[in-house]
Coordinates of C-alpha atoms in Angstrom, one line a residue:
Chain S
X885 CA 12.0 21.3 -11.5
X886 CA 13.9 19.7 -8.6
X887 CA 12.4 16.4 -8.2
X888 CA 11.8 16.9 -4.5
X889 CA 9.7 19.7 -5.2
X890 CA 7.8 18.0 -8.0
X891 CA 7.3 14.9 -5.0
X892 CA 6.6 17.6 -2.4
X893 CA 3.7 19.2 -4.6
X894 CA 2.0 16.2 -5.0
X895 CA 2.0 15.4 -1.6
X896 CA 0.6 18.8 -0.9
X897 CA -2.2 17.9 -3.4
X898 CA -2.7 14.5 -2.5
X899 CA -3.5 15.7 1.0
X900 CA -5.6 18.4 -0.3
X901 CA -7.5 16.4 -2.1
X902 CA -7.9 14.5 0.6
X903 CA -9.5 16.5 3.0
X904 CA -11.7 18.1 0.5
X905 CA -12.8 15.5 -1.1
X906 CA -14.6 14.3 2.1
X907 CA -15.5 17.4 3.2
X908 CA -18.2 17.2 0.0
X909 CA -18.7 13.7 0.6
X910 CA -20.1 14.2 3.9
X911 CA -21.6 18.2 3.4
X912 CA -25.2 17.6 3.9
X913 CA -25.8 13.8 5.1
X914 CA -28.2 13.2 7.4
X915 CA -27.2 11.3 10.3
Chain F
X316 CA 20.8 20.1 -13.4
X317 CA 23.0 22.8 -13.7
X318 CA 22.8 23.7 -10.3
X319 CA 23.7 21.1 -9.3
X320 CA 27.1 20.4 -11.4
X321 CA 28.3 24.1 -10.5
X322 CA 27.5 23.4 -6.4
X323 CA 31.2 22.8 -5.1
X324 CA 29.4 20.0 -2.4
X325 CA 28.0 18.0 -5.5
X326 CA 31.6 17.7 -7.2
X327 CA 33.2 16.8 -3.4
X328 CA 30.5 14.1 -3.6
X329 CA 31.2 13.2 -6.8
X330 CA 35.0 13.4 -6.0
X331 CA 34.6 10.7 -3.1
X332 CA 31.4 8.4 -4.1
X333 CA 31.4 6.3 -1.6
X334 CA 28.5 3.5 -0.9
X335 CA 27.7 1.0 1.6
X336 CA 28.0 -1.9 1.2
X337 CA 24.6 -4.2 0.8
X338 CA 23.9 -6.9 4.1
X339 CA 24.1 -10.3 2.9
X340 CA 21.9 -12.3 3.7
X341 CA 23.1 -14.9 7.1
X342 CA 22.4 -17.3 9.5
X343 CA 21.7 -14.5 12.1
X344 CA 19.7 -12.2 9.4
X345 CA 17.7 -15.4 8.7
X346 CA 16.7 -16.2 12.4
X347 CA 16.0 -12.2 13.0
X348 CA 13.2 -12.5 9.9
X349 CA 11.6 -15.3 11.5
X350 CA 11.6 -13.8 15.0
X351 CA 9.9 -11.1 13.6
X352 CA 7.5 -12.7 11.3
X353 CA 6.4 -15.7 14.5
X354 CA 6.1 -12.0 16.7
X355 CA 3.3 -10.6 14.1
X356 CA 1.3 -14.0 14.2
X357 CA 1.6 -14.6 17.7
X358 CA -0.2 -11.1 17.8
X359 CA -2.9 -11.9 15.0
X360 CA -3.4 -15.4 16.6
X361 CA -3.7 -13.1 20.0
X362 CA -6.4 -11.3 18.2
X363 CA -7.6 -14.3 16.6
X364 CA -8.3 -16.1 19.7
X365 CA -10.4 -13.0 21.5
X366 CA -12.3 -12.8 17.6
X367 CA -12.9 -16.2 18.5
X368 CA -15.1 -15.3 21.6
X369 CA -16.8 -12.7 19.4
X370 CA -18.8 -15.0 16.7
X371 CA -21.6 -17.8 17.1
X372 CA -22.4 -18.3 14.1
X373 CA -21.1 -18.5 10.4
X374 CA -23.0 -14.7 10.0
X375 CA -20.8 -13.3 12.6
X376 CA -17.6 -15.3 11.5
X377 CA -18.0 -13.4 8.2
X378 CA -18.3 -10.0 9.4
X379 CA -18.5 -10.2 13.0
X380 CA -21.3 -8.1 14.5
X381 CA -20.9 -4.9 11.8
X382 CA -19.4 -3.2 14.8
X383 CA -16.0 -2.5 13.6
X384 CA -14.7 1.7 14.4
X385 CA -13.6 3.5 12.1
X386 CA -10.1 3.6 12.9
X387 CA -9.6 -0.1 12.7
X388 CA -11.8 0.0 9.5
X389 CA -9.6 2.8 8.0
X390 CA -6.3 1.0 9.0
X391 CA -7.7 -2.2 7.8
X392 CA -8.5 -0.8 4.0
X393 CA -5.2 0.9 3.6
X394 CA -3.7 -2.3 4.8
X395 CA -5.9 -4.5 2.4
X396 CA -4.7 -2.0 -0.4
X397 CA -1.5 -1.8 0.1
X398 CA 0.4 -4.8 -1.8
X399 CA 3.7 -6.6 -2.4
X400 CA 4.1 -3.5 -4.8
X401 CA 3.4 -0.6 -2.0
X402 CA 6.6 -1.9 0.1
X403 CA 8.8 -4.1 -2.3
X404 CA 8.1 -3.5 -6.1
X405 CA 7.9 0.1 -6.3
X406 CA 10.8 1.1 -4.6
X407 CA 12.8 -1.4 -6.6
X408 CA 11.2 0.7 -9.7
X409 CA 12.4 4.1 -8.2
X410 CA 16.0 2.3 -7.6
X411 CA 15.9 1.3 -10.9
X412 CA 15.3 4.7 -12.4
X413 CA 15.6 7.2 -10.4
X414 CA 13.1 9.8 -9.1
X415 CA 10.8 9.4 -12.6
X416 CA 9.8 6.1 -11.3
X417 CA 7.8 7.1 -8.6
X418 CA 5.1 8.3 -10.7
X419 CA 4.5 4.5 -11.3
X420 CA 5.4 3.7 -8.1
X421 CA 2.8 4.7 -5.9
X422 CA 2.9 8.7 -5.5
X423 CA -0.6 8.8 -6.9
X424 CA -2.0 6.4 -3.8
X425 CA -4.3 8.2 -2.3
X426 CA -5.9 9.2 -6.0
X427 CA -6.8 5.0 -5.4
X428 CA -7.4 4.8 -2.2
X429 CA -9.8 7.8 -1.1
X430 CA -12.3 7.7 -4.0
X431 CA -12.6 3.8 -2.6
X432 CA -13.7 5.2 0.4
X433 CA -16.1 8.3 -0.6
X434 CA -17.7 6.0 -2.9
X435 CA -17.7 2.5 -1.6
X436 CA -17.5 2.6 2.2
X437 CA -21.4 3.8 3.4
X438 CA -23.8 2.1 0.5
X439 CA -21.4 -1.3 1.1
X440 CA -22.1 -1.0 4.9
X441 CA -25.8 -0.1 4.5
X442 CA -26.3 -2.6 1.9
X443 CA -24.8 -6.0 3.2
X444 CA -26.6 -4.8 7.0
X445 CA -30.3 -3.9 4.7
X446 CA -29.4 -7.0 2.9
X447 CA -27.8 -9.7 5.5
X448 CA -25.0 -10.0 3.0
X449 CA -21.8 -11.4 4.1
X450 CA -19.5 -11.3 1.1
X451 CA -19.2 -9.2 -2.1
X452 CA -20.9 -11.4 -4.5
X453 CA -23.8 -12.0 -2.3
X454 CA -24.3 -8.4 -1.5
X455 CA -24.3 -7.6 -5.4
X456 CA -26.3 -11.0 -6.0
X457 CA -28.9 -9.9 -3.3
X458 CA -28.9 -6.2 -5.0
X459 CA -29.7 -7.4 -8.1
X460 CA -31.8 -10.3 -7.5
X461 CA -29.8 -12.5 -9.5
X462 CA -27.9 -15.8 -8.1
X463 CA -26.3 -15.5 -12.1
X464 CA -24.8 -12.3 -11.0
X465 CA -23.6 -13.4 -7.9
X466 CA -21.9 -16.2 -9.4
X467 CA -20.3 -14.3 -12.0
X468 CA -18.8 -11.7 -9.3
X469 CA -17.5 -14.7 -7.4
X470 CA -15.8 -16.5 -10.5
X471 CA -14.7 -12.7 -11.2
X472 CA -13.4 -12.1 -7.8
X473 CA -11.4 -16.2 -7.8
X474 CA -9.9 -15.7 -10.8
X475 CA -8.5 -12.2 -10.7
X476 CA -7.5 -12.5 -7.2
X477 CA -5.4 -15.7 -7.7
X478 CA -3.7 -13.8 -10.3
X479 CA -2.9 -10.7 -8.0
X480 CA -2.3 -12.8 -5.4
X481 CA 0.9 -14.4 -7.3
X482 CA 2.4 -11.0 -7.2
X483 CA 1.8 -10.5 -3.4
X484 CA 3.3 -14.0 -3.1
X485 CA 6.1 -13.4 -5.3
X486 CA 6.3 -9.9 -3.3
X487 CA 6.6 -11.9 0.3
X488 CA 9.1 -15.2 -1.1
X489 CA 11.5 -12.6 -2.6
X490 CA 11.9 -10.8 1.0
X491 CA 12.9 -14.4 2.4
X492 CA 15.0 -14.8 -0.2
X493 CA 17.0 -11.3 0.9
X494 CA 17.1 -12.1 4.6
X495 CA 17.9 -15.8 4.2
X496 CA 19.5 -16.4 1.0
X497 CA 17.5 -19.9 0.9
X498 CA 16.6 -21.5 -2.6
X499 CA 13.9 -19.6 -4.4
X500 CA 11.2 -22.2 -4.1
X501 CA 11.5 -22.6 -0.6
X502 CA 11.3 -19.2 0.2
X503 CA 7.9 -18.6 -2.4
X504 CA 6.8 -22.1 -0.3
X505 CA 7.5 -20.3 3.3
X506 CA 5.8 -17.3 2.3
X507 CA 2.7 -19.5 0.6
X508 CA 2.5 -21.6 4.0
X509 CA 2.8 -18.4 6.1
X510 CA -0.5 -16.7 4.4
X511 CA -2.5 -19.9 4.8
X512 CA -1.7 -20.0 8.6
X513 CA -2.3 -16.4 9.0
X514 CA -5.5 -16.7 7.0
X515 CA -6.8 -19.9 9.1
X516 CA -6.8 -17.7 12.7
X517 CA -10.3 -16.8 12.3
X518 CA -12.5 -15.3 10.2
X519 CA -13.7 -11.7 9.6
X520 CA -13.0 -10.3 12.9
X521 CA -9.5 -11.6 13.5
X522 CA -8.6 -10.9 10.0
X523 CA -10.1 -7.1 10.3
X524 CA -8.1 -6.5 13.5
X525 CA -5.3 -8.3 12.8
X526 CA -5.4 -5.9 9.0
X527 CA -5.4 -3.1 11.2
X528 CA -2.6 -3.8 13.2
X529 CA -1.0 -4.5 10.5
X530 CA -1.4 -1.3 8.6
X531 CA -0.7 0.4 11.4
X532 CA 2.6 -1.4 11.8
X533 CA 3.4 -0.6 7.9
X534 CA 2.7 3.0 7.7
X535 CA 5.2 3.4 11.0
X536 CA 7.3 1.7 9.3
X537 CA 7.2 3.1 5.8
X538 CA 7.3 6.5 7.5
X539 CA 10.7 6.1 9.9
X540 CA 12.5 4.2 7.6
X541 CA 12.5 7.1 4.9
X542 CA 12.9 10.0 7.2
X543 CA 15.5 8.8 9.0
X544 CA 17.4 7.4 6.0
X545 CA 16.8 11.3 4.6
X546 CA 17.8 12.7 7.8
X547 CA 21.2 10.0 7.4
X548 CA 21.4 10.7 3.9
X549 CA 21.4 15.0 4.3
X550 CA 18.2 16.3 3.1
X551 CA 16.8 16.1 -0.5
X552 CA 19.7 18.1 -1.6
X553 CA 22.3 16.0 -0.8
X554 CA 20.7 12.8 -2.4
X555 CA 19.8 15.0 -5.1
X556 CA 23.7 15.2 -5.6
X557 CA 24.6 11.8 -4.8
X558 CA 22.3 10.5 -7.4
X559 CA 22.9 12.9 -10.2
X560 CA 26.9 11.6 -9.4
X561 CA 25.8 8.1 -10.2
X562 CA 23.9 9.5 -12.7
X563 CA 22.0 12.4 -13.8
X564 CA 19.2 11.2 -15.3
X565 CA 18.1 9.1 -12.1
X566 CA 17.2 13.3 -11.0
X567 CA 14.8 13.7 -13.7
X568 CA 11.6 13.7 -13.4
X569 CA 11.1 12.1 -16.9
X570 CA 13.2 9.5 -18.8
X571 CA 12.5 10.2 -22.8
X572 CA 15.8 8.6 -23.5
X573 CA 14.3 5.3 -22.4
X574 CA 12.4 3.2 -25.2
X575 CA 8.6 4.7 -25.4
X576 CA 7.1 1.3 -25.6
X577 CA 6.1 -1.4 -22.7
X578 CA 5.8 -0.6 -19.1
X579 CA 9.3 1.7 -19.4
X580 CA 6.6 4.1 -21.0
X581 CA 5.4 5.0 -17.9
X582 CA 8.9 6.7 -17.2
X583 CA 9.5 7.7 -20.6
X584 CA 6.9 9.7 -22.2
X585 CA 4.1 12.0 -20.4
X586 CA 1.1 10.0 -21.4
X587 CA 2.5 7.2 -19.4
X588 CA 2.8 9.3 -16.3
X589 CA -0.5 10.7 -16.9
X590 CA -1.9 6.7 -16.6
X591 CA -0.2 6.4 -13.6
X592 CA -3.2 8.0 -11.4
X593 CA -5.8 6.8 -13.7
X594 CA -4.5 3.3 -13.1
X595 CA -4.5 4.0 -9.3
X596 CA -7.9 5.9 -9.5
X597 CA -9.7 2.8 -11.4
X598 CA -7.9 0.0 -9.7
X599 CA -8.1 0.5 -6.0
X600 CA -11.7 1.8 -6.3
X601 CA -13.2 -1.1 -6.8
X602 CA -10.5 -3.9 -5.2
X603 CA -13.1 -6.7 -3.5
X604 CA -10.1 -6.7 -0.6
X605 CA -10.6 -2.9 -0.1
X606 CA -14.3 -2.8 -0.4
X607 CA -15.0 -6.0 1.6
X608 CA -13.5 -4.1 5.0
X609 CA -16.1 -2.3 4.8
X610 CA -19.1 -4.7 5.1
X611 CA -18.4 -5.4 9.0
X612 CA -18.6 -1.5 10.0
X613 CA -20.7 -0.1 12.0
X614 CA -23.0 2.7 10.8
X615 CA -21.2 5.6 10.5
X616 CA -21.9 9.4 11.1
X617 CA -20.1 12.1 9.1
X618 CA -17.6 12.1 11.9
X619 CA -17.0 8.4 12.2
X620 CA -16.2 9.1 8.0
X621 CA -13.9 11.7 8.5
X622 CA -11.9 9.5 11.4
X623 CA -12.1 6.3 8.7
X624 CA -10.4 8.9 6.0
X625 CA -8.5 10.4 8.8
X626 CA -6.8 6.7 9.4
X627 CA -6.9 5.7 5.8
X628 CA -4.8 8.9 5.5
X629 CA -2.2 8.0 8.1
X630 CA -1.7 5.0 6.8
X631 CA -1.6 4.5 3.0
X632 CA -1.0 8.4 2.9
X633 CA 2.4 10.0 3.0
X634 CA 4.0 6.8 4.6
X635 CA 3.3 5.0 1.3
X636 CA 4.4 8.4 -0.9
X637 CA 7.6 8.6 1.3
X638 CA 8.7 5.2 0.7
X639 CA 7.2 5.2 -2.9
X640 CA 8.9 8.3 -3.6
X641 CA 12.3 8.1 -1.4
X642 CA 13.1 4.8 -0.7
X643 CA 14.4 3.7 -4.0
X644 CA 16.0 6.9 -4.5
X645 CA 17.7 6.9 -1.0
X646 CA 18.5 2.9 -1.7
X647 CA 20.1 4.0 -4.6
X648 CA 22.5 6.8 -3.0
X649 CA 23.3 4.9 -0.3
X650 CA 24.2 1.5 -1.6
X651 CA 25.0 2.8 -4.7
X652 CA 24.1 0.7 -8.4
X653 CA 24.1 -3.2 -8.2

């Protein structure tokens, strides 16, 4: 795989992971 | 690989390698450093001295009034994480070998960062304020009703620390050493004496803002610098080329040629690259730097937590993968091996 890519993708998924990940932290809290 | 020996550009590169040559270090790259370094305290003793006017008493010098937004907060934690490593170490790593280092290097840094903030940032804020805590150790000590525990925690926190902070100072005396080509030991002692003064502005306050600022300043930084060398150097293709002409192995994205024992492991064989994030994941998430920002914030609602990941983001996100993943790499095509 060209390493750019590879760097690119985990980007992608860090960013992803991101946003979803505190999306379901803060589904449901009570303010 | 093979694309890239049968493109016609890559063998012109290869035909007329050509590199830059590295800035030595001078009188004039010397007093540029120090202009620049006396310009970032004049602004944290700026923000020191208006933190001053904010605390009465030793409860709000430790975490001012718990008021701190979440974009300061969020700028301060990515700051706080963000070491000696994040802008100096791990692009040497990636200059060293090529584009497998940056698994190692800091590619994985938001697996360390965010789950520090899902899982630290609200019960640490609720608890100190429930609690009056002003520091880690007294938070936990208060939690768990045990002054044993605190002090544990605290010896925990003294020792570790003074042994990560070596790096950091290590991190900070080598960058003196580049721009002023001074003796080692004065430049570790300049960049010892330059963390006390910054650390003696003021308390929590100054120290949050002045964190902020900071990060802020970093991620800019860490961002421009790699896109516009990209942008110089002519798109991930062309450094793609320019490297494999040095070498071709610095375009892999694994080295098993190097030995599969030590740190090179982390380069060499998959299980080390598969650490890589669970080192991130189960360091950052509990650093007392990180999760100490968060005891001066003020209570947050879901939004306020998405605009404190939103910031975290901005900072210690792609501006720390773009100069953990490029920099070295770009480093290494443009100035070529030294």
């Amino acid at each position: 795989m060209d390493p750019f890519n590879a760097w690119l993708i985990v980007a992608i998924g860090s960013t992803l992971m991101t946003f979803i990940g505190t999306w379901i932290v803060t589904r449901g809290w009570k303010e | 690989m093979s694309s890239f020996l049968a493109n016609p550009q890559f063998l012109a590169i290869l035909a007329e390698q050509k590199y830059l040559a590295v800035p030595k270090a001078s009188t004039a790259s010397g007093v540029w450093a120090a202009i620049a370094v006396v310009l970032m305290l004049l602004v944290s003793l700026s923000i020191g001295i208006w933190a001053r006017r904010q605390w009465a008493t030793f409860d709000e010098y430790m975490v001012g009034h718990r008021t701190f937004g979440p974009v300061a907060t969020g700028a301060a934690v990515a700051a706080a994480y963000l070491s000696g490593w994040a802008y100096c170490g791990s692009a040497g790593v990636v200059y060293k070998v090529g584009w497998s280092g940056m698994w190692f290097a800091g590619v994985f840094t938001l697996v360390g960062i965010m789950p520090c903030i899902w899982f630290t940032a609200r019960k640490t804020r609720e608890l100190s304020a429930t609690l009056g805590a002003t520091t880690l150790p007294e938070l936990i000590g208060r939690r768990f009703e045990s002054k044993a525990v605190q002090t544990i925690v605290g010896l925990s926190m003294l020792f570790f620390l003074t042994l990560y902070s070596i790096g950091q100072l290590k991190a900070a005396g080598a960058t003196w050493y580049v721009v002023t080509g001074f003796p080692i030991w004065i430049c570790l002692l300049l960049a010892v004496f330059i963390t006390w003064l910054y650390m003696m502005l003021g308390g929590y306050t100054s120290t949050q803002m002045a964190m902020a600022f900071q990060g802020a300043f970093l991620g800019a930084v860490g961002l421009v610098l790699g896109v516009w060398a990209m942008i110089k150097i002519g798109g991930p293709a062309a450094l793609n080329a320019k490297l494999a002409a040095q070498n071709p192995a610095l375009v892999k994205l694994i080295r098993p040629e190097l030995p599969h024992v030590g740190k090179l492991a982390l380069f060499s064989t998959y299980s080390g690259i598969i650490a890589a994030p669970v080192i991130f994941f189960t360091m950052a998430i509990g650093f007392p730097h990180n999760v100490s920002r968060f005891l001066g914030m003020k209570k947050l609602t879901s939004r306020d937590f998405w605009i404190l990941c939103i910031s975290a983001f901005c900072v210690a996100g792609i501006p720390i993968m773009i100069d953990c993943g490029w920099n070295g790499n770009l480093s290494r095509a443009l100035f070529g091996p030294q």
